mmCIF file of C-alpha atoms in Angstrom:
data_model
loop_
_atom_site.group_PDB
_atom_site.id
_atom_site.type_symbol
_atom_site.label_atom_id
_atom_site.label_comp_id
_atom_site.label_asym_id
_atom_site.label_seq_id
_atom_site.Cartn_x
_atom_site.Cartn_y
_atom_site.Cartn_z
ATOM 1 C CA UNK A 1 0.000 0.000 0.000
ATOM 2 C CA UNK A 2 1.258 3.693 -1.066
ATOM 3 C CA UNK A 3 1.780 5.847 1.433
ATOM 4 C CA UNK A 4 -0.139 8.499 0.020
ATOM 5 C CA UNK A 5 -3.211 7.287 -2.133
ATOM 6 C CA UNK A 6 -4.759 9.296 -4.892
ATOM 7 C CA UNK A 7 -8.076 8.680 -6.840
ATOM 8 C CA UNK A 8 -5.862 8.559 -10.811
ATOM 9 C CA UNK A 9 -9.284 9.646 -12.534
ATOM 10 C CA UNK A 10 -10.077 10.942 -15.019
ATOM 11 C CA UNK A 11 -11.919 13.664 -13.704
ATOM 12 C CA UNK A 12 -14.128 15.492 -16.184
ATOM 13 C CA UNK A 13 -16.185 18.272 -15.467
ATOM 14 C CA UNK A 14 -18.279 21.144 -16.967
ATOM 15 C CA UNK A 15 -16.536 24.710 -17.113
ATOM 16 C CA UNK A 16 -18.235 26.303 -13.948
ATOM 17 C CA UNK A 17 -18.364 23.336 -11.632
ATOM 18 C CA UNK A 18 -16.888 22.733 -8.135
ATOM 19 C CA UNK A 19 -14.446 20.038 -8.468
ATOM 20 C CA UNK A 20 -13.275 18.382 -5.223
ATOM 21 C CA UNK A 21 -9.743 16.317 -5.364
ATOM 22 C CA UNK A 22 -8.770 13.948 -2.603
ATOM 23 C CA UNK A 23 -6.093 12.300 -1.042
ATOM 24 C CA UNK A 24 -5.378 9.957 2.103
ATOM 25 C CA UNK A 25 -2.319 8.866 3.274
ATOM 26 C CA UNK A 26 -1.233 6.716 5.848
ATOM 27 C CA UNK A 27 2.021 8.329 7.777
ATOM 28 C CA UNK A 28 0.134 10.108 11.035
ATOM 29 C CA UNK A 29 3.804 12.529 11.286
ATOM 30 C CA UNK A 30 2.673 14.114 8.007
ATOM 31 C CA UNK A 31 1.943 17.766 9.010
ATOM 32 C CA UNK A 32 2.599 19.824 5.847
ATOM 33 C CA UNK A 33 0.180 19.514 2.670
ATOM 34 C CA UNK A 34 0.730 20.539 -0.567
ATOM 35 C CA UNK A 35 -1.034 20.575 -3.397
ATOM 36 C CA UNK A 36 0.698 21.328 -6.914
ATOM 37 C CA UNK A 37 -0.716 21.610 -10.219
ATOM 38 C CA UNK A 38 1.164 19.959 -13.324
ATOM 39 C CA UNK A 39 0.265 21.003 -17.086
ATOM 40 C CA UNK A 40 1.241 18.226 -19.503
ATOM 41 C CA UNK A 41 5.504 18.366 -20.273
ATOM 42 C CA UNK A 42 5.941 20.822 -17.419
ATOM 43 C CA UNK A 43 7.111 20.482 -14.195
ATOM 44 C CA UNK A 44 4.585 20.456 -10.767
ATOM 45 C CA UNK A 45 3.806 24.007 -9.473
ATOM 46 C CA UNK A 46 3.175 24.944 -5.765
ATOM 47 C CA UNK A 47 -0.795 25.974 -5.509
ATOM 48 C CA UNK A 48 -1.641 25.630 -2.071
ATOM 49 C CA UNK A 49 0.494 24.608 0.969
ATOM 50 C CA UNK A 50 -1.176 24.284 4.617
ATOM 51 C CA UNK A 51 0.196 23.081 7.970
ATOM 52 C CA UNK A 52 -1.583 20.276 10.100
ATOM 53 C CA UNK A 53 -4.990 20.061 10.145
ATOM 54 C CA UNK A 54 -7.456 23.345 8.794
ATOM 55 C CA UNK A 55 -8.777 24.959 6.132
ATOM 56 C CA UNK A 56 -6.856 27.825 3.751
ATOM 57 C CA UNK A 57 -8.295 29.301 0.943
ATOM 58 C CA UNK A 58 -6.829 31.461 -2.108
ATOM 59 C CA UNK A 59 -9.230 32.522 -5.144
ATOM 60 C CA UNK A 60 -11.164 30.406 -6.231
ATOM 61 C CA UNK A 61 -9.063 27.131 -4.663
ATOM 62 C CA UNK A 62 -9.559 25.771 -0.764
ATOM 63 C CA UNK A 63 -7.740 23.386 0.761
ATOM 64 C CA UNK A 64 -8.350 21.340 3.905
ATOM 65 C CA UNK A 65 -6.760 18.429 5.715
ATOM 66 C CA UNK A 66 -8.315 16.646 8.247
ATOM 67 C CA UNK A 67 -5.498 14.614 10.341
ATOM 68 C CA UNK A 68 -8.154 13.142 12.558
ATOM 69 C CA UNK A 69 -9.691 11.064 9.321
ATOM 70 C CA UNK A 70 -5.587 11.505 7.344
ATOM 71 C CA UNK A 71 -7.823 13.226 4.507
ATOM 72 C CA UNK A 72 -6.548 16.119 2.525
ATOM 73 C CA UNK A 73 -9.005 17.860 -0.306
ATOM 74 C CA UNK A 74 -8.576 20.631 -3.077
ATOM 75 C CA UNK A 75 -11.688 22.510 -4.140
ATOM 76 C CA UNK A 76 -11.795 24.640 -7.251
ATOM 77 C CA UNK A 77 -14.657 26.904 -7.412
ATOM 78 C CA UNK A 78 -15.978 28.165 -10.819
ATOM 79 C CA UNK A 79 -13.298 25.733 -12.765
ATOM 80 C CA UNK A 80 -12.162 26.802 -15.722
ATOM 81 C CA UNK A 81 -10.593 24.742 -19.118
ATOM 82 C CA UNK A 82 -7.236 26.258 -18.010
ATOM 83 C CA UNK A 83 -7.917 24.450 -14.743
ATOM 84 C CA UNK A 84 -7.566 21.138 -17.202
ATOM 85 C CA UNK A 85 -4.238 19.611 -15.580
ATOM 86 C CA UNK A 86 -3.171 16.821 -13.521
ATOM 87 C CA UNK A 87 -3.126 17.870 -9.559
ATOM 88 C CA UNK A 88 -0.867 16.497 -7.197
ATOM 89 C CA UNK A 89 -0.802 15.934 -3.419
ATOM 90 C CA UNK A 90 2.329 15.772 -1.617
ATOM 91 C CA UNK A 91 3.374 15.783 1.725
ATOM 92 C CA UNK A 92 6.167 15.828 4.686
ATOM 93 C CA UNK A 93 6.628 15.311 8.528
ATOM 94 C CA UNK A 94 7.718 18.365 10.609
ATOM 95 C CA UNK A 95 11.701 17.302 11.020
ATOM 96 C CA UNK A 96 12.002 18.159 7.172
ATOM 97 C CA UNK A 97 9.612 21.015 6.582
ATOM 98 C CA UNK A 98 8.522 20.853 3.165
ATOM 99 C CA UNK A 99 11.142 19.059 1.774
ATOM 100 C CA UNK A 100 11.773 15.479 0.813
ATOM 101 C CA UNK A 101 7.867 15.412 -0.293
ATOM 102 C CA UNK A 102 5.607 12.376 -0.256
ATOM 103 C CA UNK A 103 3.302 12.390 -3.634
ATOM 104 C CA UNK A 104 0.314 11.065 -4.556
ATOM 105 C CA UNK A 105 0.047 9.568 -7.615
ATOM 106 C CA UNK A 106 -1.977 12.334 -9.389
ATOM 107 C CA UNK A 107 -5.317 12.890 -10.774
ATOM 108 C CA UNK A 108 -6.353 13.916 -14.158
ATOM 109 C CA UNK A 109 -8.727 16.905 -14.557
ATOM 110 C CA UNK A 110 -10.589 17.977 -17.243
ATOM 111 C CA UNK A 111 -12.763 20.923 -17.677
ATOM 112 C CA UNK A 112 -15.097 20.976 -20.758
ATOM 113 C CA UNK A 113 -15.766 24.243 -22.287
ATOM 114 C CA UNK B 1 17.913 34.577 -14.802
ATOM 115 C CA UNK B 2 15.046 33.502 -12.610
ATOM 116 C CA UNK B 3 13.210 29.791 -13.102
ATOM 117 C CA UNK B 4 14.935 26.239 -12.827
ATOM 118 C CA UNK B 5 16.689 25.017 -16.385
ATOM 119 C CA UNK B 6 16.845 21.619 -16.811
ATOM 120 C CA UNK B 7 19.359 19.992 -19.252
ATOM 121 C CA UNK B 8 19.106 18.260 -21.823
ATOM 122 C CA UNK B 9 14.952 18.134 -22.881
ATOM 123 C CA UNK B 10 14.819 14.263 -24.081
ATOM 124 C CA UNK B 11 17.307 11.751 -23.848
ATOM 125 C CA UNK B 12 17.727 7.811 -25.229
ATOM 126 C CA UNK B 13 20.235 5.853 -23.700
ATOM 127 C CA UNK B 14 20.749 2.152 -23.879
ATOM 128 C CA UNK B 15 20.459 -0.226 -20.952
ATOM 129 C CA UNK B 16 23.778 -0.466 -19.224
ATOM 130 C CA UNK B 17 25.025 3.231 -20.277
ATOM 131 C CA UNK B 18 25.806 5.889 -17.712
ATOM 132 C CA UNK B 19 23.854 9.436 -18.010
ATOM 133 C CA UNK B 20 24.377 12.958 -16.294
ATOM 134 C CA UNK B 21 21.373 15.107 -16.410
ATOM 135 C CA UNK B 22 21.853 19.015 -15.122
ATOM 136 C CA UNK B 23 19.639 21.545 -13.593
ATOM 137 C CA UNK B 24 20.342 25.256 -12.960
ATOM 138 C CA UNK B 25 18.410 26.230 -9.994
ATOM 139 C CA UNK B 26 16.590 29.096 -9.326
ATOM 140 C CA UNK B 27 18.422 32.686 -8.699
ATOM 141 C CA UNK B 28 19.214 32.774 -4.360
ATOM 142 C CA UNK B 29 18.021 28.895 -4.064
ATOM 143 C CA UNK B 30 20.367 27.142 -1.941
ATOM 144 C CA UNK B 31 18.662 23.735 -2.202
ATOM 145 C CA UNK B 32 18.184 21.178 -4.644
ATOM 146 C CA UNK B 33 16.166 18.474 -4.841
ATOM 147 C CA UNK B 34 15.900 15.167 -7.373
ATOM 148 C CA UNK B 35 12.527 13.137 -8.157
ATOM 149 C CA UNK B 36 11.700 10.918 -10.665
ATOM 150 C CA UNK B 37 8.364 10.866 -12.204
ATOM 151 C CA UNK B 38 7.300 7.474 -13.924
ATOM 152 C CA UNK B 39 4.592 7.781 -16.813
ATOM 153 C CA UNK B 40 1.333 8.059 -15.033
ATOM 154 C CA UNK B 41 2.639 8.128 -11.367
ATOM 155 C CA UNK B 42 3.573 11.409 -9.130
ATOM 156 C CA UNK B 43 7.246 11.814 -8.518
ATOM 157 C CA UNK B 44 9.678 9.687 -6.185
ATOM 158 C CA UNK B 45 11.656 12.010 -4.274
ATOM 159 C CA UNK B 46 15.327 10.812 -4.898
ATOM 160 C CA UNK B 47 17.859 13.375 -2.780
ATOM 161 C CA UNK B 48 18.209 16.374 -1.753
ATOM 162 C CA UNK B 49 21.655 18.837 -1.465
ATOM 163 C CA UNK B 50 22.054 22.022 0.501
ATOM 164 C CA UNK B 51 25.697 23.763 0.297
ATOM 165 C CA UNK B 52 27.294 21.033 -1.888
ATOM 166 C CA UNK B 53 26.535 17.675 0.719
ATOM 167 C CA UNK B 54 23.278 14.743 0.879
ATOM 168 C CA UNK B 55 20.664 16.104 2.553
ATOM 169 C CA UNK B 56 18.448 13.366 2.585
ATOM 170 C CA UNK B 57 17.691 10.592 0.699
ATOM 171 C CA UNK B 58 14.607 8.406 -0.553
ATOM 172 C CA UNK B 59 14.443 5.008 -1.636
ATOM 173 C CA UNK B 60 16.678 4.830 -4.673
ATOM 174 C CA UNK B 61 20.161 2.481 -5.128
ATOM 175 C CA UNK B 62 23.596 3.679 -5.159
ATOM 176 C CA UNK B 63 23.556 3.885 -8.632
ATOM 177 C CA UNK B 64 21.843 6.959 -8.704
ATOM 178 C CA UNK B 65 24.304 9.460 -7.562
ATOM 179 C CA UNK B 66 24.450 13.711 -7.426
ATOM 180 C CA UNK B 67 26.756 17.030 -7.696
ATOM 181 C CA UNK B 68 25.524 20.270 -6.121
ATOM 182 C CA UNK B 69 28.311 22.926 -7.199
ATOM 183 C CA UNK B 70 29.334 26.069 -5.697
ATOM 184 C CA UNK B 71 26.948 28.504 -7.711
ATOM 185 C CA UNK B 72 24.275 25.815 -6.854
ATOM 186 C CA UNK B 73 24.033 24.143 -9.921
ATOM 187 C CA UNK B 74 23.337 20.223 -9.731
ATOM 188 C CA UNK B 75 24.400 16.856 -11.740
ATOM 189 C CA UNK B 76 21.886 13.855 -11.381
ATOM 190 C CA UNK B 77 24.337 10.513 -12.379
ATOM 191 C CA UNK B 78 22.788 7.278 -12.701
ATOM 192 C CA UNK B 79 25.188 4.280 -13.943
ATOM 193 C CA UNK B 80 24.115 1.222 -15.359
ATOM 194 C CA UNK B 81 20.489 2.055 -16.663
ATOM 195 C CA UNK B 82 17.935 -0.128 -16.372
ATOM 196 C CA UNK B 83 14.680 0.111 -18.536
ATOM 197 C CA UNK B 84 12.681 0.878 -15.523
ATOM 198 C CA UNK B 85 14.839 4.169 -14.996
ATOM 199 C CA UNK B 86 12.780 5.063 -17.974
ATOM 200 C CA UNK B 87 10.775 8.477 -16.315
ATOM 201 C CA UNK B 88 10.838 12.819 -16.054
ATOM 202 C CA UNK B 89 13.823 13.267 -13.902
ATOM 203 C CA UNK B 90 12.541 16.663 -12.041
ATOM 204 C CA UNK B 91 14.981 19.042 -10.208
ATOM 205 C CA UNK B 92 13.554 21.428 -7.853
ATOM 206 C CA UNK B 93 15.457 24.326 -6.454
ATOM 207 C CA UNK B 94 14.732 26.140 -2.800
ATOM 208 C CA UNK B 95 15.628 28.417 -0.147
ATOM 209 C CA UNK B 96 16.474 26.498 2.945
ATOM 210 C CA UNK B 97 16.620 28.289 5.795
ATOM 211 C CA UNK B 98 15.622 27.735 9.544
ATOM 212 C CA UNK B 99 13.585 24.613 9.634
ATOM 213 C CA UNK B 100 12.823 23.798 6.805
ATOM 214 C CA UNK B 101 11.832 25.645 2.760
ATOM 215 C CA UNK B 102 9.001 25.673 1.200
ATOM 216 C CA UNK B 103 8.088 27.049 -2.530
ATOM 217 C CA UNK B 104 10.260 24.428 -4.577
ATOM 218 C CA UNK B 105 10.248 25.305 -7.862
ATOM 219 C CA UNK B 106 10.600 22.315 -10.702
ATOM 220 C CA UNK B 107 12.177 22.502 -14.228
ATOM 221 C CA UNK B 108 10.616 20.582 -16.714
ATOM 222 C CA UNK B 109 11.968 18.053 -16.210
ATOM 223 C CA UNK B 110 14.208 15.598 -18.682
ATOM 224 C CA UNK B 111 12.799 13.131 -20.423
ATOM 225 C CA UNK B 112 14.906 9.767 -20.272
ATOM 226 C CA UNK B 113 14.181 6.343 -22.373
ATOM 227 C CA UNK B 114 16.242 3.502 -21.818
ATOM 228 C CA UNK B 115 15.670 0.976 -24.353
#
């Protein structure tokens, strides 16, 4: 079993919709969350980054973790086609803040025009 | 020059050869960091150098060896290829400072086929 486990999709949505992304993982000293965004050929790119358990929000994208449940999500309000990437969790304990990150294993999103 | 330049784009190499792949980190990043991303997979974190030593290391043989340089710059060696080291070899460049860094930023990435 991964550590970190991440639905692969495809995820295919209408331009306009809410899409929720998910991840668990299974290493309790996890305390820093990422989420990164990766367009196809191109490297990840930092999004969102929270510590421990809580909500943060930035535009249109919230994240939350919930290390009672070890349940991170990414929402993306009014998603857009340029939204259409593959999104990445990734994680670390405290002793190596944000480095050395844990990934998921992606998922796929696509938003229809 | 701001950004992280990876070095070269694509590369085929036969099973058994050596390869050297380079990155250019970020302007005032001080950290470097390997992973390698198999097709359809999220990236493997392989190591990690601050000021020119091993930071850290993940899961990967001996085989797979590094350089950080003075300015910061970083080699990723890997002798004796296997066709499973087939993957995007991502370098990501960082400030370290106090506990930990945060904001990597990755090239993108070299392509490498063993065949």
């Amino acid at each position: 079993q991964k550590e970190v486990e991440q639905d692969p999709g495809p995820l295919s949505v209408p331009e306009g919709a809410i899409v929720s992304l998910n991840c668990t993982y299974s290493n309790s000293a996890f305390q820093y969350f990422m989420w990164y965004r990766q367009y196809s050929r191109k490297g990840p790119e930092l999004l969102m980054y929270t510590y421990s358990s809580g909500n943060k929000e930035d535009g249109r994208f919230t994240a939350q973790v919930d290390k009672s449940s070890k349940y991170i999500s990414l929402f993306i309000r009014d998603s857009q086609p340029s939204d259409s990437a593959t999104y990445l969790c990734a994680m670390s304990p405290p002793n190596n803040a944000g480095n050395m990150l844990t990934f998921g294993g992606g998922t796929r999103l696509m938003v229809k025009p | 020059e701001t950004g992280v330049t990876q070095s070269p784009t694509h590369l085929i190499k036969t099973r058994g050869q050596q390869v050297t792949l380079r990155c250019s980190s970020q302007s005032g990043h001080n950290t470097v960091s390997w992973y390698q991303q198999a097709l359809g997979q999220g990236p493997q974190f392989i190591f990690q150098y601050y000021r020119e030593e091993e930071n850290g290391r993940g899961n990967f043989p001996p085989r797979f060896s590094g350089l950080q340089f003075p300015n910061y710059s970083s080699e990723l060696n890997v002798n004796a290829l296997e066709l499973d080291d087939s993957a995007l070899y991502l370098c990501a460049s960082s400030l370290q400072a106090g506990g930990g860094s945060f904001g990597y930023t990755f090239g993108s990435g070299t392509r490498l086929t063993v065949v």
